Structures are given as C-alpha cells and as structure tokens.
Short mmCIF file of C-alpha atoms in Angstrom, two decimals:
data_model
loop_
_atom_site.label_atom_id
_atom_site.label_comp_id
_atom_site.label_asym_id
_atom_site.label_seq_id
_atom_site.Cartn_x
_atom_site.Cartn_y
_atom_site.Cartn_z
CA UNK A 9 43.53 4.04 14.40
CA UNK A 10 41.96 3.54 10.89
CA UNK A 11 38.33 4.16 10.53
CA UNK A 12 36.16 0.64 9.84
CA UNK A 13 32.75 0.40 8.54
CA UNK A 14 33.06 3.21 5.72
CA UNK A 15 32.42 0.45 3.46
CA UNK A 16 29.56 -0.78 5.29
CA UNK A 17 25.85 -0.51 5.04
CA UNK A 18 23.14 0.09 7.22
CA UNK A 19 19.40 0.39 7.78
CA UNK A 20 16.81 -0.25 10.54
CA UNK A 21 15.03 1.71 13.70
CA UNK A 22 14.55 0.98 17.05
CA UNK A 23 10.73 0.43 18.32
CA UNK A 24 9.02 3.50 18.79
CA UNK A 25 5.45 4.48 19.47
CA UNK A 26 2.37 2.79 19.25
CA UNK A 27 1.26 6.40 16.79
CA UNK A 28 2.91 5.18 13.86
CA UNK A 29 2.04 6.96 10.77
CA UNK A 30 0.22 4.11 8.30
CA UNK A 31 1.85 4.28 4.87
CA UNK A 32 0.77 2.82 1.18
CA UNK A 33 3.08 0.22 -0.60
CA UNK A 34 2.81 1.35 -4.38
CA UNK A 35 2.85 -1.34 -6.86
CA UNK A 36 3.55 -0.19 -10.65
CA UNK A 37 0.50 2.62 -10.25
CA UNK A 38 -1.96 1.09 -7.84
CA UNK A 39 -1.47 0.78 -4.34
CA UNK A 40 -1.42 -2.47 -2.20
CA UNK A 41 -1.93 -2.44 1.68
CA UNK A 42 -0.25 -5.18 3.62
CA UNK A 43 -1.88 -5.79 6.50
CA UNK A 44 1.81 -5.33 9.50
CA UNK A 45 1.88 -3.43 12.42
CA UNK A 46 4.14 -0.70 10.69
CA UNK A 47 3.00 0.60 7.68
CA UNK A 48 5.64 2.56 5.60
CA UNK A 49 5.32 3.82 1.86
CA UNK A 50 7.53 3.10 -1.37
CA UNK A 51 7.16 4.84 -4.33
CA UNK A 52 9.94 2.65 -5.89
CA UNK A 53 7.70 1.78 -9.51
CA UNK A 54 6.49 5.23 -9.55
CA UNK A 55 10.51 6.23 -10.54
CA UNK A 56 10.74 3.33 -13.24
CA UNK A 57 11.29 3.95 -16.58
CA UNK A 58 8.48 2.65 -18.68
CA UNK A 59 9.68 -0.43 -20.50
CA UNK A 60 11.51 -0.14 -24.58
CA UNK A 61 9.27 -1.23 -27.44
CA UNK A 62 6.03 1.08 -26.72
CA UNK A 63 5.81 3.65 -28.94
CA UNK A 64 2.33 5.22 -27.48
CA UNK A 65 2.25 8.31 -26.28
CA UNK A 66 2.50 8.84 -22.60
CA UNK A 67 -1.25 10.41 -22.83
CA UNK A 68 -2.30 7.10 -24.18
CA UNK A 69 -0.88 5.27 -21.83
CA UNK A 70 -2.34 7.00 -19.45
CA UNK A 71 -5.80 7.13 -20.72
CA UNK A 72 -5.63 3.48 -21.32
CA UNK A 73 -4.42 2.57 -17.06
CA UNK A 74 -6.51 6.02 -15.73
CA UNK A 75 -8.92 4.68 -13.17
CA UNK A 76 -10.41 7.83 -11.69
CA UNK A 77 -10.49 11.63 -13.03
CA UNK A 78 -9.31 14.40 -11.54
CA UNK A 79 -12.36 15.98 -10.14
CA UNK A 80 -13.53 12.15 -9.17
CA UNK A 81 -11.27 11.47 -6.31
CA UNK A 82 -13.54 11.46 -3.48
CA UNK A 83 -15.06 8.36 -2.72
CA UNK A 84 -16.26 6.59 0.93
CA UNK A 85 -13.81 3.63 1.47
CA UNK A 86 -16.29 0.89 1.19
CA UNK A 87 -17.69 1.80 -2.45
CA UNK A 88 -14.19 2.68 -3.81
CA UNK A 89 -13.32 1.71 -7.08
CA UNK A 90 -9.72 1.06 -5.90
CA UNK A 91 -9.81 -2.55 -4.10
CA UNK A 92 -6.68 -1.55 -1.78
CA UNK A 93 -8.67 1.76 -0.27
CA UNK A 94 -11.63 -1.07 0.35
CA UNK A 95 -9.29 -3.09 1.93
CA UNK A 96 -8.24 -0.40 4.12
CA UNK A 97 -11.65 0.86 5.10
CA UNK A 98 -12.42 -3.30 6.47
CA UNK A 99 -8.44 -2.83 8.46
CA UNK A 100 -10.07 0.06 10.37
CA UNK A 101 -13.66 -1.30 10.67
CA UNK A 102 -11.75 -4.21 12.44
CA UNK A 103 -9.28 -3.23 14.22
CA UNK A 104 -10.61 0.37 15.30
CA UNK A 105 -12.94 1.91 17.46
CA UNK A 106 -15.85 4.24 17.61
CA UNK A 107 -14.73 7.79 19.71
CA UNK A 108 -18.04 8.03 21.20
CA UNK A 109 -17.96 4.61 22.77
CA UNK A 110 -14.62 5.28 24.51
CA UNK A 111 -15.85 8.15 25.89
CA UNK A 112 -18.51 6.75 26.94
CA UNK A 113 -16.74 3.89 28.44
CA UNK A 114 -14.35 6.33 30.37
CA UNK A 115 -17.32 8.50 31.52
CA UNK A 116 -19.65 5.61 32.35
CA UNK A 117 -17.54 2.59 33.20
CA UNK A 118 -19.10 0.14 30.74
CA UNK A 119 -15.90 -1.94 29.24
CA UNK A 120 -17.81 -2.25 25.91
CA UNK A 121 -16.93 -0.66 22.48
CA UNK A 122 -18.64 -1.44 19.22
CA UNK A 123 -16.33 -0.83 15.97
CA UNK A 124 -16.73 2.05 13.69
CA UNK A 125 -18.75 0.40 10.66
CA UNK A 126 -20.22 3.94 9.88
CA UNK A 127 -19.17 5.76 7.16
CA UNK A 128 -18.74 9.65 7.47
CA UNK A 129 -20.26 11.08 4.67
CA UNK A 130 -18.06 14.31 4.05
CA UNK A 131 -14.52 12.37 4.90
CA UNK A 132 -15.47 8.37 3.71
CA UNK A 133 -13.75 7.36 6.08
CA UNK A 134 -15.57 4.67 8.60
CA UNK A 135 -15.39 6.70 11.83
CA UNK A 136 -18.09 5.22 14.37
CA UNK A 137 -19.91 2.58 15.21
CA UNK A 138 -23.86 4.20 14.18
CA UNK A 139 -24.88 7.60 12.45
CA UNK A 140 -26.00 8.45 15.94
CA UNK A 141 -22.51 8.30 17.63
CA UNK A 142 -21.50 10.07 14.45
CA UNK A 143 -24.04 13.26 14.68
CA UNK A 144 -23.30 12.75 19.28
CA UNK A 145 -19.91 13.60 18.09
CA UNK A 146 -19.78 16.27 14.90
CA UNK A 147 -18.33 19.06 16.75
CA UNK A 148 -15.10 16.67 17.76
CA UNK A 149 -14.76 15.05 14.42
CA UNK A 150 -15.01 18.46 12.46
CA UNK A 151 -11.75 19.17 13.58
CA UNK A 152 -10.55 16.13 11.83
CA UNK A 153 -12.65 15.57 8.99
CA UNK A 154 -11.30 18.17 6.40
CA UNK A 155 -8.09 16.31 7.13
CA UNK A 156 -9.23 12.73 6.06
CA UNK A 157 -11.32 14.28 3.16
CA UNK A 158 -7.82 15.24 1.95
CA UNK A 159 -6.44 12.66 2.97
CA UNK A 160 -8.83 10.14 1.09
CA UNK A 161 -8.78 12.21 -2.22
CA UNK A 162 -4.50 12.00 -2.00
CA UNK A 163 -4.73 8.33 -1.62
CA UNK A 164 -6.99 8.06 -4.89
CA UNK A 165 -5.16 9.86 -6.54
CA UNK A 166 -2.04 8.46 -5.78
CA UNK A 167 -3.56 5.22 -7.34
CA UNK A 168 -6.16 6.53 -10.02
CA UNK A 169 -3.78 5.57 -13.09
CA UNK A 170 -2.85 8.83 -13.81
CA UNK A 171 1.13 9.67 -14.68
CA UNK A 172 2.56 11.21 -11.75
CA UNK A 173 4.65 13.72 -13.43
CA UNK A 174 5.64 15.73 -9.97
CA UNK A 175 7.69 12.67 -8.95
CA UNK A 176 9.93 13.87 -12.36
CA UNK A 177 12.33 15.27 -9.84
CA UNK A 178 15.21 18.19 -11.19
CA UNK A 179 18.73 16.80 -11.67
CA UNK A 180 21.77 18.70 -10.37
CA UNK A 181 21.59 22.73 -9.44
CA UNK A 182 23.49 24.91 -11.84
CA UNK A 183 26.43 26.40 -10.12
CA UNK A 184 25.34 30.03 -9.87
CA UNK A 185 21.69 29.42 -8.96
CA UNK A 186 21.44 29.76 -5.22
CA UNK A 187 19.21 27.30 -3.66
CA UNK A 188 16.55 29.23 -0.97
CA UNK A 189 15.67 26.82 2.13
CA UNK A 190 13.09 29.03 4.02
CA UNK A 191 10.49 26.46 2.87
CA UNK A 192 8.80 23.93 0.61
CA UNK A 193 7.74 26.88 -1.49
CA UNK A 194 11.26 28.60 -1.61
CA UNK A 195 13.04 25.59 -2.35
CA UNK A 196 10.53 23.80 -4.88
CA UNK A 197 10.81 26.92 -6.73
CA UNK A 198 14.51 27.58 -6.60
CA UNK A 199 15.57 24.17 -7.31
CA UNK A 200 13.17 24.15 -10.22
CA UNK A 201 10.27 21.69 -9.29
CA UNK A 202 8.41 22.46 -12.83
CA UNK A 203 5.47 19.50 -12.95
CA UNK A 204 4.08 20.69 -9.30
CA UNK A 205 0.74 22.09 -10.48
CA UNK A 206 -1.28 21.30 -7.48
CA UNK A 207 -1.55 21.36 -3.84
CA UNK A 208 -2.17 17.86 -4.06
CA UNK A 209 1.42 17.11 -5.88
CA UNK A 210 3.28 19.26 -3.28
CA UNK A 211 1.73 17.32 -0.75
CA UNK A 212 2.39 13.90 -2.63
CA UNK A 213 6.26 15.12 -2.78
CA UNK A 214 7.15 16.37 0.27
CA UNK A 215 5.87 12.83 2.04
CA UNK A 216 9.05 11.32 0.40
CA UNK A 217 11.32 14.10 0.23
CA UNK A 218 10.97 15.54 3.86
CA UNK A 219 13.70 12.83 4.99
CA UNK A 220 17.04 13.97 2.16
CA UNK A 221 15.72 17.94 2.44
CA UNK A 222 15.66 17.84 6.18
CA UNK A 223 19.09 16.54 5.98
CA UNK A 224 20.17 18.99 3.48
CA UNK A 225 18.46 21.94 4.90
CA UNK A 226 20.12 20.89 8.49
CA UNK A 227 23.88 20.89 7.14
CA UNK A 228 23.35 23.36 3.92
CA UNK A 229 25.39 26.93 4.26
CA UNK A 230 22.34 28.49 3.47
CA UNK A 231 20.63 26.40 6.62
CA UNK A 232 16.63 27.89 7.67
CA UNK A 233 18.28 27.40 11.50
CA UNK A 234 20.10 30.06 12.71
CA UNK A 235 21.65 31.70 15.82
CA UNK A 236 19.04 33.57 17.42
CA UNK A 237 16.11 31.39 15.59
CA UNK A 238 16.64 28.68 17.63
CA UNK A 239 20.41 27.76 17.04
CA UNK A 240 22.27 28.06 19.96
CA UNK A 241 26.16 29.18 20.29
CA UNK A 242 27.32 25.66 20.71
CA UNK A 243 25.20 24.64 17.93
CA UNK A 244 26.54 27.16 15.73
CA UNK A 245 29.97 25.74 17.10
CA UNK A 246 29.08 22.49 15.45
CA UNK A 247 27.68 23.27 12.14
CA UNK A 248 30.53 25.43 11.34
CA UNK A 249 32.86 22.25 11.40
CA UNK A 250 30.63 20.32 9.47
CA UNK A 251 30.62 22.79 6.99
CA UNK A 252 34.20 23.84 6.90
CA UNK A 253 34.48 19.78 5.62
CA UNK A 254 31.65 20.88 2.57
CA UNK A 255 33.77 23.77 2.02
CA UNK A 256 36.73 21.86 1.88
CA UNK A 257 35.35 19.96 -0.65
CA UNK A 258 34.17 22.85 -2.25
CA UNK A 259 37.46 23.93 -2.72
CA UNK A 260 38.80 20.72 -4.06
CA UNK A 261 36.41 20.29 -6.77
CA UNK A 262 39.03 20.98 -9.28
CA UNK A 263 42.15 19.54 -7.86
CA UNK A 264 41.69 15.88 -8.80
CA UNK A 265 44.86 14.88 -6.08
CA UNK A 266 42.60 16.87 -3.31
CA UNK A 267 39.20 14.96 -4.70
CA UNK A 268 41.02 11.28 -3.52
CA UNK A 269 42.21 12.67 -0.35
CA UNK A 270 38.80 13.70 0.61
CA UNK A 271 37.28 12.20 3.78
CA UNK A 272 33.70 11.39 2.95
CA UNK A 273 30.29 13.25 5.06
CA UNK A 274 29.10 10.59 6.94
CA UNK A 275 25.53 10.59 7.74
CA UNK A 276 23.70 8.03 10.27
CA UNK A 277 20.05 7.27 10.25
CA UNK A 278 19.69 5.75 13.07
CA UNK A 279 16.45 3.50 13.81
CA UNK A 280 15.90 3.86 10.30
CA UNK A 281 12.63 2.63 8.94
CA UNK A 282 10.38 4.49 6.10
CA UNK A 283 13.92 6.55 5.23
CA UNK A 284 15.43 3.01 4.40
CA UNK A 285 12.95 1.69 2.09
CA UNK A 286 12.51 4.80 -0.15
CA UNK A 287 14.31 4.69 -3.85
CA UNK A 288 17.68 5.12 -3.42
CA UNK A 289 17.68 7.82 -5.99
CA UNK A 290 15.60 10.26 -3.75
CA UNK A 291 18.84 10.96 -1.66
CA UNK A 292 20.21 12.54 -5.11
CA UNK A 293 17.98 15.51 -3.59
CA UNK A 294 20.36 15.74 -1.33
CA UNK A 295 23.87 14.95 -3.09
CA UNK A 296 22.48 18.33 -5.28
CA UNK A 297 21.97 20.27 -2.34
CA UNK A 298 26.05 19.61 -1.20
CA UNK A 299 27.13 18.80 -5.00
CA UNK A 300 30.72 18.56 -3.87
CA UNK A 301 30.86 16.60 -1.11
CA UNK A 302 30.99 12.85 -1.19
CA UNK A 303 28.24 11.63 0.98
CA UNK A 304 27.99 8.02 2.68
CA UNK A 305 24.78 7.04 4.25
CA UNK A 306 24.56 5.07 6.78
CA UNK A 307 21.22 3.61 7.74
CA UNK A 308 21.15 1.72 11.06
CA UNK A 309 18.55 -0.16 13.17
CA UNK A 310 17.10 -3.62 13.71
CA UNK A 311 14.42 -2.76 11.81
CA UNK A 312 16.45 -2.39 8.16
CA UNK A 313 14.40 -2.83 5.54
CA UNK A 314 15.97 -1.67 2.72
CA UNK A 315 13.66 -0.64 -0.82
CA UNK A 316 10.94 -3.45 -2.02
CA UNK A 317 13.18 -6.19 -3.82
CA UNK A 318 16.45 -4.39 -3.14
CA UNK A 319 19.32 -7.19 -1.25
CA UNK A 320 22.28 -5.14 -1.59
CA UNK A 321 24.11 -3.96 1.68
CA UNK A 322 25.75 -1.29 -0.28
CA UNK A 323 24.13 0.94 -2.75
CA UNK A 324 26.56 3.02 -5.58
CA UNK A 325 23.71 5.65 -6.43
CA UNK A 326 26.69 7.98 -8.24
CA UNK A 327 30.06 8.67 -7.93
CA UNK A 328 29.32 10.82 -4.89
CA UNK A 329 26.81 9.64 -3.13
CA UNK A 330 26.73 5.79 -1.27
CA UNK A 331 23.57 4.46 0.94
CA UNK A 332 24.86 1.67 3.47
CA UNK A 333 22.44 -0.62 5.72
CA UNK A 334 22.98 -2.52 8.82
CA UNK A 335 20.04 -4.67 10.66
CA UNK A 336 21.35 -4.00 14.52
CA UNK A 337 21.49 -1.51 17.43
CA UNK A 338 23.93 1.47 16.95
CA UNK A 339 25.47 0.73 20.94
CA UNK A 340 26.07 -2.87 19.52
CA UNK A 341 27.95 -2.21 16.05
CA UNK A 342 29.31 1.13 17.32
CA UNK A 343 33.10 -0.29 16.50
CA UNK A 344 31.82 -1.17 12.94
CA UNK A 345 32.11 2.78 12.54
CA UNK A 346 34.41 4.39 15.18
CA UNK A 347 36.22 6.40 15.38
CA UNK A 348 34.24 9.20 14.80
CA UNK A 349 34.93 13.15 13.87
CA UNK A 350 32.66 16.34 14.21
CA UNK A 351 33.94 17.43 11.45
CA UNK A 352 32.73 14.70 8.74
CA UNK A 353 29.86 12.92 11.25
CA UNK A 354 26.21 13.88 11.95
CA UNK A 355 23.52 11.87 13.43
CA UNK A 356 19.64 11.82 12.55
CA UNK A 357 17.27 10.30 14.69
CA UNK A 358 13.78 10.62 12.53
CA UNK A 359 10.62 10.37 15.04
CA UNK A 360 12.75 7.91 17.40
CA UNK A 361 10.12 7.87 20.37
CA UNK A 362 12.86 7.59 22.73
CA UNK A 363 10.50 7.96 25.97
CA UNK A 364 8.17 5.90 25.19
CA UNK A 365 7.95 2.72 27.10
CA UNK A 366 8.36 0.04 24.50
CA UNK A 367 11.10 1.91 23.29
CA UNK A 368 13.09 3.77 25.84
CA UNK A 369 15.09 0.81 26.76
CA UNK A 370 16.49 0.19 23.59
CA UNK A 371 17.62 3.61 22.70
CA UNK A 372 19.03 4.79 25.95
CA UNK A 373 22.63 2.53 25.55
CA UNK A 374 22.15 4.47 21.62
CA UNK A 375 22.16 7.57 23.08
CA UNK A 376 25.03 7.32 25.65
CA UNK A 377 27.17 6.30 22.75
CA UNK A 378 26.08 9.14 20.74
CA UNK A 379 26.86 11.36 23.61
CA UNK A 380 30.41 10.18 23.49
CA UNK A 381 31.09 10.37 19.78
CA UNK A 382 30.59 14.78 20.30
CA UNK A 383 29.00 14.99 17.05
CA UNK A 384 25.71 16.73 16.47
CA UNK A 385 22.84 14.30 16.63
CA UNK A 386 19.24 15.56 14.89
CA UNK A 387 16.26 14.20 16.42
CA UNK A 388 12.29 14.85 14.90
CA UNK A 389 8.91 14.14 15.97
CA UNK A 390 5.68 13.20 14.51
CA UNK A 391 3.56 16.34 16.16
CA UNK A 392 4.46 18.54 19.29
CA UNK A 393 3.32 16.22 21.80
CA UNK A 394 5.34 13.27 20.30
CA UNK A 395 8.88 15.91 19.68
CA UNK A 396 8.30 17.42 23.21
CA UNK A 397 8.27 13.86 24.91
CA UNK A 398 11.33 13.03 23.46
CA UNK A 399 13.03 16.07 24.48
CA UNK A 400 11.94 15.77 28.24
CA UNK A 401 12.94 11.94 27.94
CA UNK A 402 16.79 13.00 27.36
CA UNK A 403 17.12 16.05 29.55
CA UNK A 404 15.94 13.82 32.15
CA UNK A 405 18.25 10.55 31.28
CA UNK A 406 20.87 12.81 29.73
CA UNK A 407 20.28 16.27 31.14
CA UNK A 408 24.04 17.42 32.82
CA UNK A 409 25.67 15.32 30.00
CA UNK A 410 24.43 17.00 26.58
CA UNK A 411 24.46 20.59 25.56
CA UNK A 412 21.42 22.10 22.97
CA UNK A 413 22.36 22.78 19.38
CA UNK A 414 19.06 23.75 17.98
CA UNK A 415 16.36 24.18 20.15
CA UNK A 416 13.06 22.40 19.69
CA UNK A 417 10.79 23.79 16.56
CA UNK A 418 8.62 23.44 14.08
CA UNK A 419 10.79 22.01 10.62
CA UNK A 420 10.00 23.83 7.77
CA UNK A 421 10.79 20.76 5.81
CA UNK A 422 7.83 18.56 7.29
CA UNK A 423 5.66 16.28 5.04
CA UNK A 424 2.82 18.11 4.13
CA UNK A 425 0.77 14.96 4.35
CA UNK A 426 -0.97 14.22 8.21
CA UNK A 427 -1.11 10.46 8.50
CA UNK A 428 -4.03 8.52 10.44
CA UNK A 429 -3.78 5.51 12.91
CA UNK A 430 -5.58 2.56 12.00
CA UNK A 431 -6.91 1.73 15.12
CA UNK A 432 -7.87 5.25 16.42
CA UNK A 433 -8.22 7.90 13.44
CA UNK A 434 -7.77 10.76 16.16
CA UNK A 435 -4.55 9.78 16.27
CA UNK A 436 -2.37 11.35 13.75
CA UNK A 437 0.92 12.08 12.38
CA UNK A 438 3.04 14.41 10.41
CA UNK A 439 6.52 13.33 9.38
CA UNK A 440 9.73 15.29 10.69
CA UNK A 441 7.31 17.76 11.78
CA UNK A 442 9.16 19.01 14.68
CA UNK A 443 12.89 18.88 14.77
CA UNK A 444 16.39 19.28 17.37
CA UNK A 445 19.48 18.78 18.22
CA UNK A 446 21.98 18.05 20.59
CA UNK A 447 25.53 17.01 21.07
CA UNK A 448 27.21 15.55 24.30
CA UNK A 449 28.92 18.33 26.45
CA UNK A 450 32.72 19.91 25.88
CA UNK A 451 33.83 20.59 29.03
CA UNK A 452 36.41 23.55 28.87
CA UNK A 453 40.01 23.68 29.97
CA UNK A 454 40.52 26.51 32.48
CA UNK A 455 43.98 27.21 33.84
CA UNK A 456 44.93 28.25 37.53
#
C-alpha cells in the first residue's frame, strides 16, 4: 500500500488548558498585542533582511529606531514608553484579579473581587487591587516578583529598537565538530551561538528554539536521554530504529542513487499551535542537527495557524528539509498519512493538556490512533503539575495498552523564559519544560 499525505501539510492543536502561556506578536521591531484568548509569539520580521538601497551602517540604524537603552529596560506597565506593554498592563487590569481578594473570598465567602489596578513597584506589573492587598500579600508575591521583573525588562527589550543580533542564528555544523546536547549551554557553545552576550539573549533564544532542539535533542545519536537516565529498554528499542534510518542516510550521503531512494523522517506536531507559526527557517536548527536526513514536518491540529502572512500548505525551506500543515484532528485525517513505520515516524505532542476537561475529549480518539501506529510519541508540559496530569490522564485511559519510552523529566531543552497568565499572574508557564514518551505496547510471540 503506497504511503499518502507525504506531500501534504499540516498545522494546528487541539484545545488545551485554560494556563496558556501569553505570547508577543513582533511587528518589524516593536511588539503588538492582539487582544485572543491564545496568545502565541512570532519573531518572523526579526529574521528579515533589511531592505537594498540603505547604505547606513547597522549602528545607525539602530541608533536612529533605539527606543530604550540597555540599562533602561525596567519600566511599570502603565508609564511605559512602549504603547503595546501599556496595552498589556490595561488586558490584565481588566480581565485579572487581585490574589488577596480571592483569598479572601475563599476564606470569607464574600463573591466579590476588585481588579488589580495597583502597580508593584519592584516587578511593574499591576498585581492587586490597592497597595494594601499588595503589602497583606508580599511574602506570596516575592516568590513571583523577581520573575516578572525579568520578565518585564525581556519584553522591553525585545521591543526597545535595538538590533537583535542573537537571533543571527549559525548555519550548518562542520562535519567533524561534534555537537554536545547536555544543555542550552553545551549546545549554544558547540554549535557556535557567537552574538549571545547576555542572559537576557539566551533567554530571548531558547523561547523560539526549545520546539526544533527538543526535537533534535530527542532523535540526535548524541541524545541527553539515556538508558538508566530515564530511558527505558523499550524506549531504547525505539530510538535505535529511528536512528538506524539517520544512519542510513548517513551512509548515503555520497551515493547520489541511495540519496533518491531515501525514505524521508517524518515528524508530526500534533495540536500544533506556537510551533506552527514560528519562521519556517528556525527548523534549519534542526535539519543541522541530522544534516543528512531529509526531514518532512508535519504540523497537525484544528488550530493551524501557520507564520503571520504565510498561505502556503507546503513550505520548501531547503532541499532537505519540508514543513507541511493541516487544519483538522489527527483521528480524522489519519489515512491522509498511513501507513506508518517506526523506523522513519515520530510523534510530538508539545504541552497537549490531554486531561484537562475542555480538552480530553478531543485528544483521546488522537491518542488511540497513535497507539496503533507503534511509533514513539513525545509529549511535554508547561510545569510539573501540568506534565504530571497528562501522564496520569493516559495511564489511566491508556494504561494496559502503552509501554514507557522515556520516563517523565525535566527537558534540558526548556525555554528559559516563564510566561504569565493574563487573568491570574500566579499562574505561569515554561515551554517544553517537562518532557515523555510512550509508544503503544508489542506484545511478544512466545511458542509452546
């Protein structure tokens, strides 16, 4: 039976939480909020070329469009110079809610709470409803408020003018450097990340690359998960047929007959949202990591939203490397892409919030299918709580029909960024901080 959908493309995610981490549309170097349930982030102009036919210098240029200095970042929402950051400060003073109210409310039984139109002084971010709910509560919010500090100077920055040089990512790996995934640090510095001169950039880089490294760091030879660190024996079963495909095409590299006869990697995002609207060129991060293998993307999910201005269904980013997007459920356009192979097929499910309520519905049929196909499927959460909800969620709906490949963990490969809710600023977010897997179960033949 020939294989369908190769061609195809796909992007989209199934519902998930209600904790969904807000994000900053970027518009040439300013930001501009848009006021949706979802909030995702696109540093699509921040990779554009600047236009022919200016011959100043890039420090003009950025002198002339620099809104804030470096050691001027700080600023309390509602006197920011940046319109979009005042803009977000009024989405929160209207649509959030003071801590010490709720609490109040749950302790007292009074059904009123007042919004937060005060302004923390040390984060600027408008976190209760009077400077006397905000001193009631200092203890609780100090164990926040360093976090939105940083969190307030990154967004500034992001859209004070300057050029963001660490977003001048490397190109392909020489053949005889090795690349080290233990961590951000390792691999920054291995794959030769030179304009990361700051905390700040790391941070800044990692938001957008967590999604390609993740990938690459889940399937690379050189993987951060191995057998006795959380890799199980069946796991280890099913990573060593994905990457006796990379090796095959290792090995091929110089046999141009062997190149055409190559069965692409396929790799699903499924309930794709944020992964599916970031510059297609960001997924070259990963095309260096496996420089041999051609790679096909699928991004799947009735939720596709493919990058800002960008109506293609199919995406050439090199001769190696194709994004594809389809707007549906996986369970429904499952024979758009069967059949399907361990060898050349892996599945990533980034923060799907499969047991939540909104959203368990809609992913369980997903996640039968998945079951059947016996490939390894990769699943992440936002924070432990979030990760170890969706893990209890599928050994109860799934329990006697899955086996483990990589046991829950922390993912060296998270975004270094922690993302706050608009309505409740206690409630945050780190992307692909926690990350799985799991395959549906091999039963073994025994003879009599």
């Amino acid at each position: 039976m020939p294989r369908h959908g190769r061609h195809g493309v796909r992007i989209g995610r199934v519902a998930t939480h209600g904790l969904e981490p807000p994000g900053i549309h970027m518009r040439q170097t300013l930001g501009r909020y848009e006021i949706r349930t979802r909030r995702y982030i696109s540093l699509k102009s921040l990779f554009t070329p600047s236009p022919p036919n200016k011959p100043t210098s890039d420090a003009e240029r950025s002198k002339k469009r620099s809104l804030l200095k470096p050691g001027d970042l700080f600023h309390p929402l509602s006197k920011s110079p940046i319109k979009e950051m005042r803009e977000k400060g009024r989405l929160i003073q209207a649509h959030g809610c003071c801590p010490t109210c709720v609490e109040e409310t749950s302790a007292k039984g009074r059904a009123a709470t007042r919004e937060p139109m005060f302004e923390c002084p040390e984060c600027g971010y408008p976190t209760h409803c009077s400077e006397e709910h905000w001193q009631a509560d200092r203890e609780q919010h100090a164990q926040l408020c360093t976090h939105l500090r940083e969190a307030n100077e990154d967004e500034h920055d992001l859209r004070s003018g300057r050029t963001l040089r660490e977003f001048e990512f490397p190109s392909a790996q020489l053949p005889e450097v090795v690349v080290n995934l233990s961590n951000w640090d390792t691999f920054m510095y291995t794959r030769s990340f030179t304009n990361l001169n700051s905390d700040r950039s790391i941070r800044h880089v990692s938001k957008v690359l967590t999604y390609p490294i993740t990938i690459g760091a889940a399937l690379h030879q050189y993987s951060p998960f191995i057998l006795g660190k959380g890799l199980t024996p069946e796991g280890l079963k099913s990573m060593t047929a994905l990457r006796a495909t990379i090796k095959e095409h290792d090995l091929a590299r110089s046999d141009k007959e062997l190149v055409m006869q190559q069965m692409p990697l396929r790799i699903f995002i499924l309930g794709a949202r944020a992964e599916a609207m970031l510059p297609p060129h960001l997924y070259l991060q990963l095309a260096y990591l496996l420089p041999n293998s051609p790679i096909h993307i699928y991004f799947v999910g009735p939720e596709c939203i493919p990058a800002s201005e960008e109506t293609r269904s199919t995406i050439i980013v090199s001769s190696r490397l194709a994004l594809k997007y389809h707007k549906g459920y996986f369970h429904d356009a499952i024979w758009n892409f069967a059949p399907f192979d361990p060898f050349t097929d892996v599945f990533f499910l980034f923060s799907p919030g499969m047991s939540h309520p909104r959203s368990h519905d809609g992913w369980h049929p997903t996640v039968e299918k998945l079951l059947e196909t016996k490939c390894a499927v990769f699943g992440t959460g936002f924070h432990e709580r979030d990760m170890n909800a969706d893990v209890e969620g599928l050994v109860k709906d799934f329990g006697d029909k899955m086996d483990w490949l990589l046991l829950p963990q922390k993912n060296p490969f998270a975004s270094l960024k922690r993302d706050f809710g608009i309505r409740n600023l206690r409630e945050w977010a780190i992307a692909n901080w926690g990350i799985y897997a799991f395959r549906g179960k091999r039963y073994e033949v025994q003879s009599k």
